[in-house]
PDB file of C-alpha atoms in Angstrom:
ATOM      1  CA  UNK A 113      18.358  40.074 -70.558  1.00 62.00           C
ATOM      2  CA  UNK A 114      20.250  43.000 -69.275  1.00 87.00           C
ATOM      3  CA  UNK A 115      23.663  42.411 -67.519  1.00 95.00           C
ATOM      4  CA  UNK A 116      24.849  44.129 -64.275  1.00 97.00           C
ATOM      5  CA  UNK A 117      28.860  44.433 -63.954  1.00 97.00           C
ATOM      6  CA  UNK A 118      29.750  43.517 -60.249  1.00 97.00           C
ATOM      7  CA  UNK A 119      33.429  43.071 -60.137  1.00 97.00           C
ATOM      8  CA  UNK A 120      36.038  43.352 -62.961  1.00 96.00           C
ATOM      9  CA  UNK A 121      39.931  43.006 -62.434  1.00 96.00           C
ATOM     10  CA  UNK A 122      42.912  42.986 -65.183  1.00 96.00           C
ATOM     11  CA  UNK A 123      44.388  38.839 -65.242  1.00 96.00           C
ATOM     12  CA  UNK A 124      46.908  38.219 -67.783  1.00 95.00           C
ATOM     13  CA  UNK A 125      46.221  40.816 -69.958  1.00 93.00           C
ATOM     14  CA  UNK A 126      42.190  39.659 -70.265  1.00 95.00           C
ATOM     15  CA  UNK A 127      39.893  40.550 -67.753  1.00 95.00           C
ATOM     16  CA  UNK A 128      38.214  38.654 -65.045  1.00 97.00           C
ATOM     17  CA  UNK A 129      34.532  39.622 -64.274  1.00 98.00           C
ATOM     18  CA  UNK A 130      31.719  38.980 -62.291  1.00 98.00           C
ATOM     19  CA  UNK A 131      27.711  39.817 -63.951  1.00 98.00           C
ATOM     20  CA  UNK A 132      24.483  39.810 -62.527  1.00 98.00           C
ATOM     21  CA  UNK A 133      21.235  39.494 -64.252  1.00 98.00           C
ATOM     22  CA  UNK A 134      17.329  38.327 -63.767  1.00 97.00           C
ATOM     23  CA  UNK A 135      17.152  34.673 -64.863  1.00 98.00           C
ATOM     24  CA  UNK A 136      13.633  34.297 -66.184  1.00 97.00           C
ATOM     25  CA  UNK A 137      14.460  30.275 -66.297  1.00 98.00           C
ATOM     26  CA  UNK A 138      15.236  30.534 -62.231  1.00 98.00           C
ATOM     27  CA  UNK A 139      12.801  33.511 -61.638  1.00 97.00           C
ATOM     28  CA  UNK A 140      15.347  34.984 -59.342  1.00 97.00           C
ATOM     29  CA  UNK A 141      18.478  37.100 -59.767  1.00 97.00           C
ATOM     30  CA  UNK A 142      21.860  34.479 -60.779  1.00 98.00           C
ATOM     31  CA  UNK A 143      25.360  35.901 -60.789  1.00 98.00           C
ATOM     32  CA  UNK A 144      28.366  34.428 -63.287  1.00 98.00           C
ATOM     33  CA  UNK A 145      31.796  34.897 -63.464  1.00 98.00           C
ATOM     34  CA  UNK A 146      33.367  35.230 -67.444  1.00 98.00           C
ATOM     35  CA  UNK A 147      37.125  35.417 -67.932  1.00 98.00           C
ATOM     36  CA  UNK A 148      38.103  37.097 -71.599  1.00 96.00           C
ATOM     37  CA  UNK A 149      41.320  36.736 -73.053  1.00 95.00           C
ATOM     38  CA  UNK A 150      42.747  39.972 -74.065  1.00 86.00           C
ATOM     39  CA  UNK A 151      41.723  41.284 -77.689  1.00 60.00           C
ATOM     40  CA  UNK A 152      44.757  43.356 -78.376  1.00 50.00           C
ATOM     41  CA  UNK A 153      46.372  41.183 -81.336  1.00 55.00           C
ATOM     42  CA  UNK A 154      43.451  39.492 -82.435  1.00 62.00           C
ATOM     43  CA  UNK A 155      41.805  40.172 -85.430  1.00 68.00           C
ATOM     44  CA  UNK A 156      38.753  43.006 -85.342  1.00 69.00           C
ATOM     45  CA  UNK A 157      35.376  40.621 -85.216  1.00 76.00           C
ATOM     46  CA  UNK A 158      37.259  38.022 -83.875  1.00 85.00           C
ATOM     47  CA  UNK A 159      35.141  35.416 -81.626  1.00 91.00           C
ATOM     48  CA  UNK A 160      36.183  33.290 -78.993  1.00 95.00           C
ATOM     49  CA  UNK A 161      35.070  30.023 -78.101  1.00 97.00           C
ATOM     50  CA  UNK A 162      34.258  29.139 -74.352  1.00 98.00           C
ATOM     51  CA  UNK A 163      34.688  26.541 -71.727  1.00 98.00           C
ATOM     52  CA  UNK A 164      31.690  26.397 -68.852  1.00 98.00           C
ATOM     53  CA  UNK A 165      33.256  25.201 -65.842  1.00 98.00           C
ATOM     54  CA  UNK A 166      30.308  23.739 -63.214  1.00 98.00           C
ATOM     55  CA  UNK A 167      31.276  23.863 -59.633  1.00 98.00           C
ATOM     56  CA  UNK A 168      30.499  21.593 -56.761  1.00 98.00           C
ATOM     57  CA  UNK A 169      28.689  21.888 -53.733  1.00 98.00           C
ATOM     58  CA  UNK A 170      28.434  24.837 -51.115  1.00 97.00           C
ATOM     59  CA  UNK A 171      30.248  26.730 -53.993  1.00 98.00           C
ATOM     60  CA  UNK A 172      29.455  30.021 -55.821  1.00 97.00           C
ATOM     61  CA  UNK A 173      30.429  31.079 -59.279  1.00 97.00           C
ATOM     62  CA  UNK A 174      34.162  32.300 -57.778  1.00 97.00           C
ATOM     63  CA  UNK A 175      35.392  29.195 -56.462  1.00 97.00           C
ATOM     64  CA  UNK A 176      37.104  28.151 -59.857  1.00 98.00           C
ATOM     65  CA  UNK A 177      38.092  32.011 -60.497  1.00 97.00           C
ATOM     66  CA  UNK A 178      39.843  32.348 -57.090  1.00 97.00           C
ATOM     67  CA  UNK A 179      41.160  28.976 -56.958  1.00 98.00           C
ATOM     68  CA  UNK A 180      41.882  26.862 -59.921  1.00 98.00           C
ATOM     69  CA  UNK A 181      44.757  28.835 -61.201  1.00 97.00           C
ATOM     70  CA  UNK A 182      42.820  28.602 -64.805  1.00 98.00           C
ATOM     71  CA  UNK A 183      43.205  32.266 -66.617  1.00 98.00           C
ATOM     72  CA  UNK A 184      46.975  31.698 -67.504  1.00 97.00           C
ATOM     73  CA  UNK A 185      46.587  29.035 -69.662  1.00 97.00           C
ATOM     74  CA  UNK A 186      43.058  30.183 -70.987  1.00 97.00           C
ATOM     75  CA  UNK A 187      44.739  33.625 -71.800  1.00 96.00           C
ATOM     76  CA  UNK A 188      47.181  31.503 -73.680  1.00 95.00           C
ATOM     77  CA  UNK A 189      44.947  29.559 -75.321  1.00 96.00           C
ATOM     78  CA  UNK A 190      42.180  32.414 -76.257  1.00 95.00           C
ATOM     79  CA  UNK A 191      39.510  30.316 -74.471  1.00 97.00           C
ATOM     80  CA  UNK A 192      37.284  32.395 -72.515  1.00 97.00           C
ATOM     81  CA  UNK A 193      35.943  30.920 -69.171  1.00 98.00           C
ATOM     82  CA  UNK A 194      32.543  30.795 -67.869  1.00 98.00           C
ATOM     83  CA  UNK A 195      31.316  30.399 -64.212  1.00 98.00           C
ATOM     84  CA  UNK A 196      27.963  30.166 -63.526  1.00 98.00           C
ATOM     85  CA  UNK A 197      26.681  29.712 -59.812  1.00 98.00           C
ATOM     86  CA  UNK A 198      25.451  26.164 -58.368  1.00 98.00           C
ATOM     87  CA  UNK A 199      22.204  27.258 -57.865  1.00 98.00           C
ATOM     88  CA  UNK A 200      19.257  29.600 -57.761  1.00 98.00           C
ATOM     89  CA  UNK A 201      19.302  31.813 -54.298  1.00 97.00           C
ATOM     90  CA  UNK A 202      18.201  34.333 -52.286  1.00 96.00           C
ATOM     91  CA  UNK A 203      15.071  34.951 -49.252  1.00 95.00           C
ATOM     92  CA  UNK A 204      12.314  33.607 -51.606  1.00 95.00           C
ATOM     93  CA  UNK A 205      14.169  30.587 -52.689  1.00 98.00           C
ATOM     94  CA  UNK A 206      14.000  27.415 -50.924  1.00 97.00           C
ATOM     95  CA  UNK A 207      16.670  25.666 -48.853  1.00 98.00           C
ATOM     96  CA  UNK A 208      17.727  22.938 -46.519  1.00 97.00           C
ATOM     97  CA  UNK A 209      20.008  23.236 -43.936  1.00 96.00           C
ATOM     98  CA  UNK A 210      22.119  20.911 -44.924  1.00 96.00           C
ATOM     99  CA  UNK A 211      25.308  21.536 -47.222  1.00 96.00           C
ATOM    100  CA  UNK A 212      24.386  19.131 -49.856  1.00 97.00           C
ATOM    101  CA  UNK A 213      20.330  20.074 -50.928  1.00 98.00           C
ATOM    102  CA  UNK A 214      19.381  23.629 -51.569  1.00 98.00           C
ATOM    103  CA  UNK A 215      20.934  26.556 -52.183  1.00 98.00           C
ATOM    104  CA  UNK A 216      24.895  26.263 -53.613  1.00 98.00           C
ATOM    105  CA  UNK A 217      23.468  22.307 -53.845  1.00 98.00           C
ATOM    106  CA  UNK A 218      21.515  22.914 -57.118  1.00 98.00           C
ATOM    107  CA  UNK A 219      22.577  18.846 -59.395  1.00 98.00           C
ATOM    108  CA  UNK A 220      22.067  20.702 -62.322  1.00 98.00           C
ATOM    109  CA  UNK A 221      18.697  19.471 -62.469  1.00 98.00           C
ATOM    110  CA  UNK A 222      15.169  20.330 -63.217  1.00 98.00           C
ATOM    111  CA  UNK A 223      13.236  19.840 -60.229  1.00 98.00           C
ATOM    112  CA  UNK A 224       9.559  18.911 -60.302  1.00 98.00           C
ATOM    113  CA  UNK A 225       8.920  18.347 -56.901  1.00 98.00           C
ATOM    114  CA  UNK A 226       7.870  21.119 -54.186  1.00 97.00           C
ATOM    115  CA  UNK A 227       9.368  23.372 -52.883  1.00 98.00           C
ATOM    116  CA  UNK A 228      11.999  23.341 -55.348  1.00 98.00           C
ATOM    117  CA  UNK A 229      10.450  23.038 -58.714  1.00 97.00           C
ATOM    118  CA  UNK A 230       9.665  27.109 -58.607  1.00 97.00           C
ATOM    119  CA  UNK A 231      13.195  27.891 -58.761  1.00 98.00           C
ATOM    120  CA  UNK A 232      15.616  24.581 -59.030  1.00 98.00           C
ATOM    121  CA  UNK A 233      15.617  24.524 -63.246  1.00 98.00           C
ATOM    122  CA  UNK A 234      19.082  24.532 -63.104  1.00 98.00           C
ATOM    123  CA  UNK A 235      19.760  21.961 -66.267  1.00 98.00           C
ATOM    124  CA  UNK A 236      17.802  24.889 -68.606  1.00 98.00           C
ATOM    125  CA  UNK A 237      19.672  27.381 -67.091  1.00 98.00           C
ATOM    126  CA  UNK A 238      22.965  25.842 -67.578  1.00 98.00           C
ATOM    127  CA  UNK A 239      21.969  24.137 -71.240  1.00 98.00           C
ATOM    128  CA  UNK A 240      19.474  26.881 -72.524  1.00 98.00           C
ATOM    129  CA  UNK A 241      19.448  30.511 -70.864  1.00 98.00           C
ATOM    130  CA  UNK A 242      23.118  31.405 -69.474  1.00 98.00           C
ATOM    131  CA  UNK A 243      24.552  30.278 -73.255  1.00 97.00           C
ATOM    132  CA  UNK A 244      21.941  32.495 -75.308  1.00 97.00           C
ATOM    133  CA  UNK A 245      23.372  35.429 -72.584  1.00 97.00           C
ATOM    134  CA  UNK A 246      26.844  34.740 -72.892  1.00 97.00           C
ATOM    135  CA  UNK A 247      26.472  34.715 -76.725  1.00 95.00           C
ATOM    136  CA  UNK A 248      24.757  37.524 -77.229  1.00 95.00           C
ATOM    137  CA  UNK A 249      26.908  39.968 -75.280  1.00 96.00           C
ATOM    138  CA  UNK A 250      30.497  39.058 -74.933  1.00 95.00           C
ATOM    139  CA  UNK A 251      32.731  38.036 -78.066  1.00 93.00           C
ATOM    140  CA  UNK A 252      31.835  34.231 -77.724  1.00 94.00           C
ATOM    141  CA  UNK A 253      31.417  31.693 -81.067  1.00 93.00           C
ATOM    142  CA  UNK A 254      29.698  28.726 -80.734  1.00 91.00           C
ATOM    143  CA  UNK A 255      32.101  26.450 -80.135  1.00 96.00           C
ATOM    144  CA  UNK A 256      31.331  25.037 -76.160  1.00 98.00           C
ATOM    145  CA  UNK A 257      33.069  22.764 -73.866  1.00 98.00           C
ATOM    146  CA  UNK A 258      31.753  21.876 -70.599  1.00 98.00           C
ATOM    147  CA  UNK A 259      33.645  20.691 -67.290  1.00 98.00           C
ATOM    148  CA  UNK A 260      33.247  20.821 -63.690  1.00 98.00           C
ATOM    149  CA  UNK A 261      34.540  19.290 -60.537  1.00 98.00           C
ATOM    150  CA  UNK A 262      32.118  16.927 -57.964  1.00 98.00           C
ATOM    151  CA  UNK A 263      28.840  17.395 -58.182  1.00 98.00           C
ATOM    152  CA  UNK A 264      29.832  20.316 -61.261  1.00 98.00           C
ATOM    153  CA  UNK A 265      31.907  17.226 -62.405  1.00 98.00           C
ATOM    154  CA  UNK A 266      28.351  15.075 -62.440  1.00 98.00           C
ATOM    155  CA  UNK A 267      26.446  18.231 -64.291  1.00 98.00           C
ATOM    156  CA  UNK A 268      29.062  18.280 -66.680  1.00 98.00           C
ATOM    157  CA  UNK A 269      29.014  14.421 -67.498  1.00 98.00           C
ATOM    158  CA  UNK A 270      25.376  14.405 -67.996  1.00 98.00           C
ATOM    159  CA  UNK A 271      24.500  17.820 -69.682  1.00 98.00           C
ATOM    160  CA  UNK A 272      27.987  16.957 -72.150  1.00 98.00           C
ATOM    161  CA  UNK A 273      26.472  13.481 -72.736  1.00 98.00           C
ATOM    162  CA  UNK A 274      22.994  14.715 -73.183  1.00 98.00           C
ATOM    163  CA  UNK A 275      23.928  17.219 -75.853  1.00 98.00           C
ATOM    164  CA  UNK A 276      26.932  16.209 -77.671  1.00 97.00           C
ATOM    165  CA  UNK A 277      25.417  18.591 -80.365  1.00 96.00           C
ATOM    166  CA  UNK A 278      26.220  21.308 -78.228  1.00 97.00           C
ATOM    167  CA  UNK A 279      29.921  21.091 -76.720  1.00 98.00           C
ATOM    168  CA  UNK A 280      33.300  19.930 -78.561  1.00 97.00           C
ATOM    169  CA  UNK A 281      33.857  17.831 -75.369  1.00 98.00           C
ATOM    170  CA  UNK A 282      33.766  17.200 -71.596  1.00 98.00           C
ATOM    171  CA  UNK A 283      35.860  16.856 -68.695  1.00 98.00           C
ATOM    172  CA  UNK A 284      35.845  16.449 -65.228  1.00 98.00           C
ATOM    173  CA  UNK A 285      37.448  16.765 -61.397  1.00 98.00           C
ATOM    174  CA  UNK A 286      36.554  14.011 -59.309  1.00 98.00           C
ATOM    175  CA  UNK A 287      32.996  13.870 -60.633  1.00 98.00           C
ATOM    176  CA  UNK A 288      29.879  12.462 -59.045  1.00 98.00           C
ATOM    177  CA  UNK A 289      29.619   9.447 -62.090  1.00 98.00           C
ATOM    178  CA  UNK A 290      26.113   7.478 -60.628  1.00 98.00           C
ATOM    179  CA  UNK A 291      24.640  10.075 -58.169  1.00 98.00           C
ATOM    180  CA  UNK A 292      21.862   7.076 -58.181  1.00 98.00           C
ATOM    181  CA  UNK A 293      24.116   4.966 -56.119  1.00 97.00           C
ATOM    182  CA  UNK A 294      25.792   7.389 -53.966  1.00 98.00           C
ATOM    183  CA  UNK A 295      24.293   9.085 -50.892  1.00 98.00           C
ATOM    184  CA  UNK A 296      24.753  12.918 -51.946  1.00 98.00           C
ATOM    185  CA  UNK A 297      23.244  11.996 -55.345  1.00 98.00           C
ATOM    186  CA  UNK A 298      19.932   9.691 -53.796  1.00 98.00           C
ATOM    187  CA  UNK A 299      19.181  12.556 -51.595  1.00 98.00           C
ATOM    188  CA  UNK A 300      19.680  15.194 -53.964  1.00 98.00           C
ATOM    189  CA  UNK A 301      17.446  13.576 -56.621  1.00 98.00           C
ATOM    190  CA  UNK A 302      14.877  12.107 -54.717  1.00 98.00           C
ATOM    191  CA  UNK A 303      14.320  15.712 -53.488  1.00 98.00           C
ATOM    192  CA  UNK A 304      14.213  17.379 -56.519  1.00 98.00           C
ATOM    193  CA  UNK A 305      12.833  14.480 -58.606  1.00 98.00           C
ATOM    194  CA  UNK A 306      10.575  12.244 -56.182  1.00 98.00           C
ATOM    195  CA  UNK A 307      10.657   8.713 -55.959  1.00 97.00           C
ATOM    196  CA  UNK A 308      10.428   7.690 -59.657  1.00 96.00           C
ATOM    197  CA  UNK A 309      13.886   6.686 -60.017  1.00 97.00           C
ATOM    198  CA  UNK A 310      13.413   6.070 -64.111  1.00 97.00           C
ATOM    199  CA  UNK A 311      13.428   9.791 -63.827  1.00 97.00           C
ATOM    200  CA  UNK A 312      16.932   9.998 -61.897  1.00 98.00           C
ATOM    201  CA  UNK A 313      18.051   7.958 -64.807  1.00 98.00           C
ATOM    202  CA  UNK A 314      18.192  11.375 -67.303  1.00 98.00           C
ATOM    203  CA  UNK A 315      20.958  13.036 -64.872  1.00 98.00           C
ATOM    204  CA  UNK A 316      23.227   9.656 -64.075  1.00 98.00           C
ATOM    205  CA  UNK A 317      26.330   9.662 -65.920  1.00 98.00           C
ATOM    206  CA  UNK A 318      26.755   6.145 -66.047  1.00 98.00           C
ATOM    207  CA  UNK A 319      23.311   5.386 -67.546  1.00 98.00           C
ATOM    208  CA  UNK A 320      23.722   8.087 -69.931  1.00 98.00           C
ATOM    209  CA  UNK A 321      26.797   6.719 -71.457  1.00 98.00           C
ATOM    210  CA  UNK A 322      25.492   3.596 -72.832  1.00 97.00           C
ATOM    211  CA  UNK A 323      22.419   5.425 -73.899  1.00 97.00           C
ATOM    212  CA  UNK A 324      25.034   7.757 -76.146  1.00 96.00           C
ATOM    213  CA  UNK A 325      24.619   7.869 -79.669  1.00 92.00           C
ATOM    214  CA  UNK A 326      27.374  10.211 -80.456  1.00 94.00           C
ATOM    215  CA  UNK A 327      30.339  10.031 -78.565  1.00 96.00           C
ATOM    216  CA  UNK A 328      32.410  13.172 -77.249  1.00 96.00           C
ATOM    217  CA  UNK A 329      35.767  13.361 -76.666  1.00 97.00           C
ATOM    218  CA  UNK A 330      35.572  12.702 -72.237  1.00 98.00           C
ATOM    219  CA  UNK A 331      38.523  13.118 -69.538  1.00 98.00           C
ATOM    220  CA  UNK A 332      38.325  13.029 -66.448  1.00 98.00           C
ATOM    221  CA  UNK A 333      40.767  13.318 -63.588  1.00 98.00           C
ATOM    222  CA  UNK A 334      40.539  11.547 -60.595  1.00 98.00           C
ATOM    223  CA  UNK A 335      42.487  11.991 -56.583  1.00 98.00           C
ATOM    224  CA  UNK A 336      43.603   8.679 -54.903  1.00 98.00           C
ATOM    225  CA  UNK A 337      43.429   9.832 -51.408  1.00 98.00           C
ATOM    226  CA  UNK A 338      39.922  11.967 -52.299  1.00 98.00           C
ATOM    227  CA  UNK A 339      38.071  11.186 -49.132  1.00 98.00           C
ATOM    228  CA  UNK A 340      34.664  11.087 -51.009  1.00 98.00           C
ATOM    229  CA  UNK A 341      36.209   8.593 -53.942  1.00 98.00           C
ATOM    230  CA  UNK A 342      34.663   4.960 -52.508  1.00 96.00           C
ATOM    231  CA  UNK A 343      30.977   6.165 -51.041  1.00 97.00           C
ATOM    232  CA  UNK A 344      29.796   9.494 -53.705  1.00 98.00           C
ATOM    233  CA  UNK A 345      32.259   9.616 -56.482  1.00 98.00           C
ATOM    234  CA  UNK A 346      32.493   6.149 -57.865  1.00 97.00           C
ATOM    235  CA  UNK A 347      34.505   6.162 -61.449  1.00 98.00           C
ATOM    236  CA  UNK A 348      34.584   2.776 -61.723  1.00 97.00           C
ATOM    237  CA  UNK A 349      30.736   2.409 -62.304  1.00 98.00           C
ATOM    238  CA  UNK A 350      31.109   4.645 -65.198  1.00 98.00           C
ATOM    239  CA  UNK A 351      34.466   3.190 -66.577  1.00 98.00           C
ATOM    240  CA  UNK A 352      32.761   0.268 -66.477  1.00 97.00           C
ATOM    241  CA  UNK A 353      29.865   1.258 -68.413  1.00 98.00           C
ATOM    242  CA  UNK A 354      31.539   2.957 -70.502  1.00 98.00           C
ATOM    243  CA  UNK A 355      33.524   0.099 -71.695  1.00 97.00           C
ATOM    244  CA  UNK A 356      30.682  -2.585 -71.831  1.00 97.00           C
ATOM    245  CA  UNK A 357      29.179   0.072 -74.648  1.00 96.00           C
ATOM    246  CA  UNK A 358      32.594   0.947 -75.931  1.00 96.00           C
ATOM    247  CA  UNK A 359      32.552   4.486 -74.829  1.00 97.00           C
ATOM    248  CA  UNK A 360      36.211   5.446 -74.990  1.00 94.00           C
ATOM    249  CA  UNK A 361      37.089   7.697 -71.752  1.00 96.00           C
ATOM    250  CA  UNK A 362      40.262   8.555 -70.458  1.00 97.00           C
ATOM    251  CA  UNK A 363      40.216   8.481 -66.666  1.00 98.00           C
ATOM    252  CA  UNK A 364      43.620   9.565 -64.844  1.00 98.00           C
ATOM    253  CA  UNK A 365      44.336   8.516 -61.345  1.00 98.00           C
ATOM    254  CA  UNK A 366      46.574  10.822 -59.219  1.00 98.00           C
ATOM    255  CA  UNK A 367      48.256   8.870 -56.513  1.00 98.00           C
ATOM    256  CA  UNK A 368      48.171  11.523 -53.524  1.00 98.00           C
ATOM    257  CA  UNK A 369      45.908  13.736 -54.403  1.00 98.00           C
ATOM    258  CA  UNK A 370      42.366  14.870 -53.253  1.00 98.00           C
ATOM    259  CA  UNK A 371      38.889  16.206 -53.849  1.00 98.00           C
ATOM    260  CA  UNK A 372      40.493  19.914 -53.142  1.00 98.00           C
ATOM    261  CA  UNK A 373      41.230  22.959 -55.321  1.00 98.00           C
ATOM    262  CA  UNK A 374      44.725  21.983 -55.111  1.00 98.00           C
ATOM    263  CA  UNK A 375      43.959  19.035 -56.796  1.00 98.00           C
ATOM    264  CA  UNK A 376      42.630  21.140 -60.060  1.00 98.00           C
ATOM    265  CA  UNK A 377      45.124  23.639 -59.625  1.00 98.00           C
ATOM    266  CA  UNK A 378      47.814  20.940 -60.573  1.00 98.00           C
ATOM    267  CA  UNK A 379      45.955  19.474 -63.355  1.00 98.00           C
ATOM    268  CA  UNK A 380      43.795  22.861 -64.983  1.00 98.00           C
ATOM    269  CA  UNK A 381      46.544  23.292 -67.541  1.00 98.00           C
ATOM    270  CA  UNK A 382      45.885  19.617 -69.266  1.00 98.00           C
ATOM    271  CA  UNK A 383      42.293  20.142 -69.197  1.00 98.00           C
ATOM    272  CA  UNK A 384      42.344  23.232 -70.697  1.00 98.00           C
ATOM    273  CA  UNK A 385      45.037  22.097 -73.431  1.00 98.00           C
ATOM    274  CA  UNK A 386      42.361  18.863 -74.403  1.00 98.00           C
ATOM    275  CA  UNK A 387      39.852  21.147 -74.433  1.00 98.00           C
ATOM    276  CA  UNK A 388      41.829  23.450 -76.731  1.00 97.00           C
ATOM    277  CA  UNK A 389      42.780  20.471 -78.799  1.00 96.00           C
ATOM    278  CA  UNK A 390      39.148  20.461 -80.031  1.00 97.00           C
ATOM    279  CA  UNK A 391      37.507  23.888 -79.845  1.00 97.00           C
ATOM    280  CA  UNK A 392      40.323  25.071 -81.715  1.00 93.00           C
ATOM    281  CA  UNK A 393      39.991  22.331 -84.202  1.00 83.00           C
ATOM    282  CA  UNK A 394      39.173  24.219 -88.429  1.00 59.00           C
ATOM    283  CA  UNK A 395      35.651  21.526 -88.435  1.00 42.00           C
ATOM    284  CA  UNK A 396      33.521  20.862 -85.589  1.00 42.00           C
ATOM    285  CA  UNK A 397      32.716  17.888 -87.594  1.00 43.00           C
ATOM    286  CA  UNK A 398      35.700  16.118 -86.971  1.00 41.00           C
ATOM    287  CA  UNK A 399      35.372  15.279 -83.681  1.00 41.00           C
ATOM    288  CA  UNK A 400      31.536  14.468 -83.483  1.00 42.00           C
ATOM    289  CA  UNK A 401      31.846  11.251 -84.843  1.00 37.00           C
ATOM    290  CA  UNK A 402      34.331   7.840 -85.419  1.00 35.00           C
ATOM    291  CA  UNK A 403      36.080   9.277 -82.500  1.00 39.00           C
ATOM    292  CA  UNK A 404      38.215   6.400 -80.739  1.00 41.00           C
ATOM    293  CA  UNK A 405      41.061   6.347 -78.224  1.00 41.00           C
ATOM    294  CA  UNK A 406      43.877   6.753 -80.244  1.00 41.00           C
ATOM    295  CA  UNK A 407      42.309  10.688 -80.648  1.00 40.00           C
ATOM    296  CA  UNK A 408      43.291  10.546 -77.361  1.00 41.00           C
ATOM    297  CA  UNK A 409      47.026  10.049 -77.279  1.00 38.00           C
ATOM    298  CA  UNK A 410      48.273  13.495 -78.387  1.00 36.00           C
ATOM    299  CA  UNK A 411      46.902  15.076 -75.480  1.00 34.00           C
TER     300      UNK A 411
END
């Protein structure tokens, strides 16, 4: 898969760019936004390992880049950033008028229902397709952590617990944790998914966790005045899910805060350092297993 540059800009001494390129998963044209540390005193050959940040709705893949503050600390840390887009889009791609189905509305899903199965295979495209790109053309290892914020907090919970194989560990912003229970996520998935609600079970959070046979390293950070906290977000489902299987989470309450980018602007840095705390780590092996909450403390 070939790569168009769209945008590139200098950011703490690493640069900040924007790509095009024909997703053959989507069958349409997807745009992502990488951040890359500068290379100057690293080793030649060396390899970086990467954090996929998933947005939420009515975003596009610059909403974190613009907003979250993140490419400090990530420069810092010698973590590069990637930014994929929420969803497939463009004329032949279908839509709703509504903010929270359609295009920038994607769930991270695999649709099978019409009109959106065509395009909406947005859990391959985040799981499969956008990694082998990423891998094969920028200086990227393969150690991966995932996060994301609403419903990119939701796809971030679900694709982290669906493939701890895959990513070092998962975090979240104010995540969607039982989009079966919650307006945004009933509509959403009976769209995309039909009525078989056994199937909405494979992209629910708090299902997945007691289904979890190897446990992650999982943070998330939560807004006490986020106006969407009671009816869509729900933490408290998956907390307590999470503890009736003896998941270990740590979920952080922020008295004053909301479901806004200032929100993650305040707390990027200690999302970024967990994250570090295991990418960085000699052995992947040591934190895919026998991991319990005390791992959590030095954070």
């Amino acid at each position: 898969m070939s790569l168009e540059l769209v945008s590139g800009t200098k950011s703490f001494d690493g640069l900040q760019q924007q790509y095009r390129h024909w997703s053959k998963v989507l069958s349409c044209p997807m745009q992502f936004s990488i951040f890359l540390p500068q290379t100057a005193d690293r080793e030649p050959g060396h390899r970086y390992p990467v954090l996929y940040w998933l947005s939420g709705l009515t975003c596009t893949d610059e909403n974190f880049s613009q907003k979250a503050g993140a490419q400090r600390m990530a420069a810092e840390l010698g973590i590069v950033l990637v930014m994929p887009d929420t969803s497939p889009r463009g004329m032949d791609v279908a839509d709703d008028p509504a903010d929270d189905l359609g295009q920038g509305a994607g769930f991270y899903v695999n649709a099978t229902q019409t009109p959106w199965k065509q395009h909406f295979q947005m859990y391959d495209y985040i799981v499969e397709e956008l990694p082998l790109l990423i891998e094969a053309n920028f200086p990227i290892n393969q150690r991966r952590a995932i996060s994301g914020h609403s419903m990119g907090g939701h796809g971030a919970l679900m694709i982290g617990l669906r493939n701890p194989e895959r990513y070092t560990s998962i975090s979240a912003f104010s995540p969607i944790c039982n989009p079966m229970a919650c307006p945004w996520g009933e509509k959403a998935l009976s769209a995309y998914l039909g009525a078989d609600t056994t199937r909405w079970e494979e992209y629910d959070a708090t299902v997945l966790v007691g289904r979890a046979t190897l446990h992650r390293p999982l943070f998330i950070s939560q807004g006490e005045e986020d106006e969407f906290l009671k009816q869509q977000l729900r933490p408290e489902a998956l907390q307590m899910a999470a503890d009736a299987c003896g998941y270990p989470i740590r979920l952080e309450r922020h008295t004053g805060y909301d479901h806004s980018y200032y929100f993650i602007a305040s707390f990027i840095e200690a999302h970024l350092r967990f994250h570090a705390d295991f990418l960085l780590r000699n052995r992947l092996e040591s934190t895919l297993v026998h991991f319990t909450p005390d791992l959590l403390k030095p954070w």
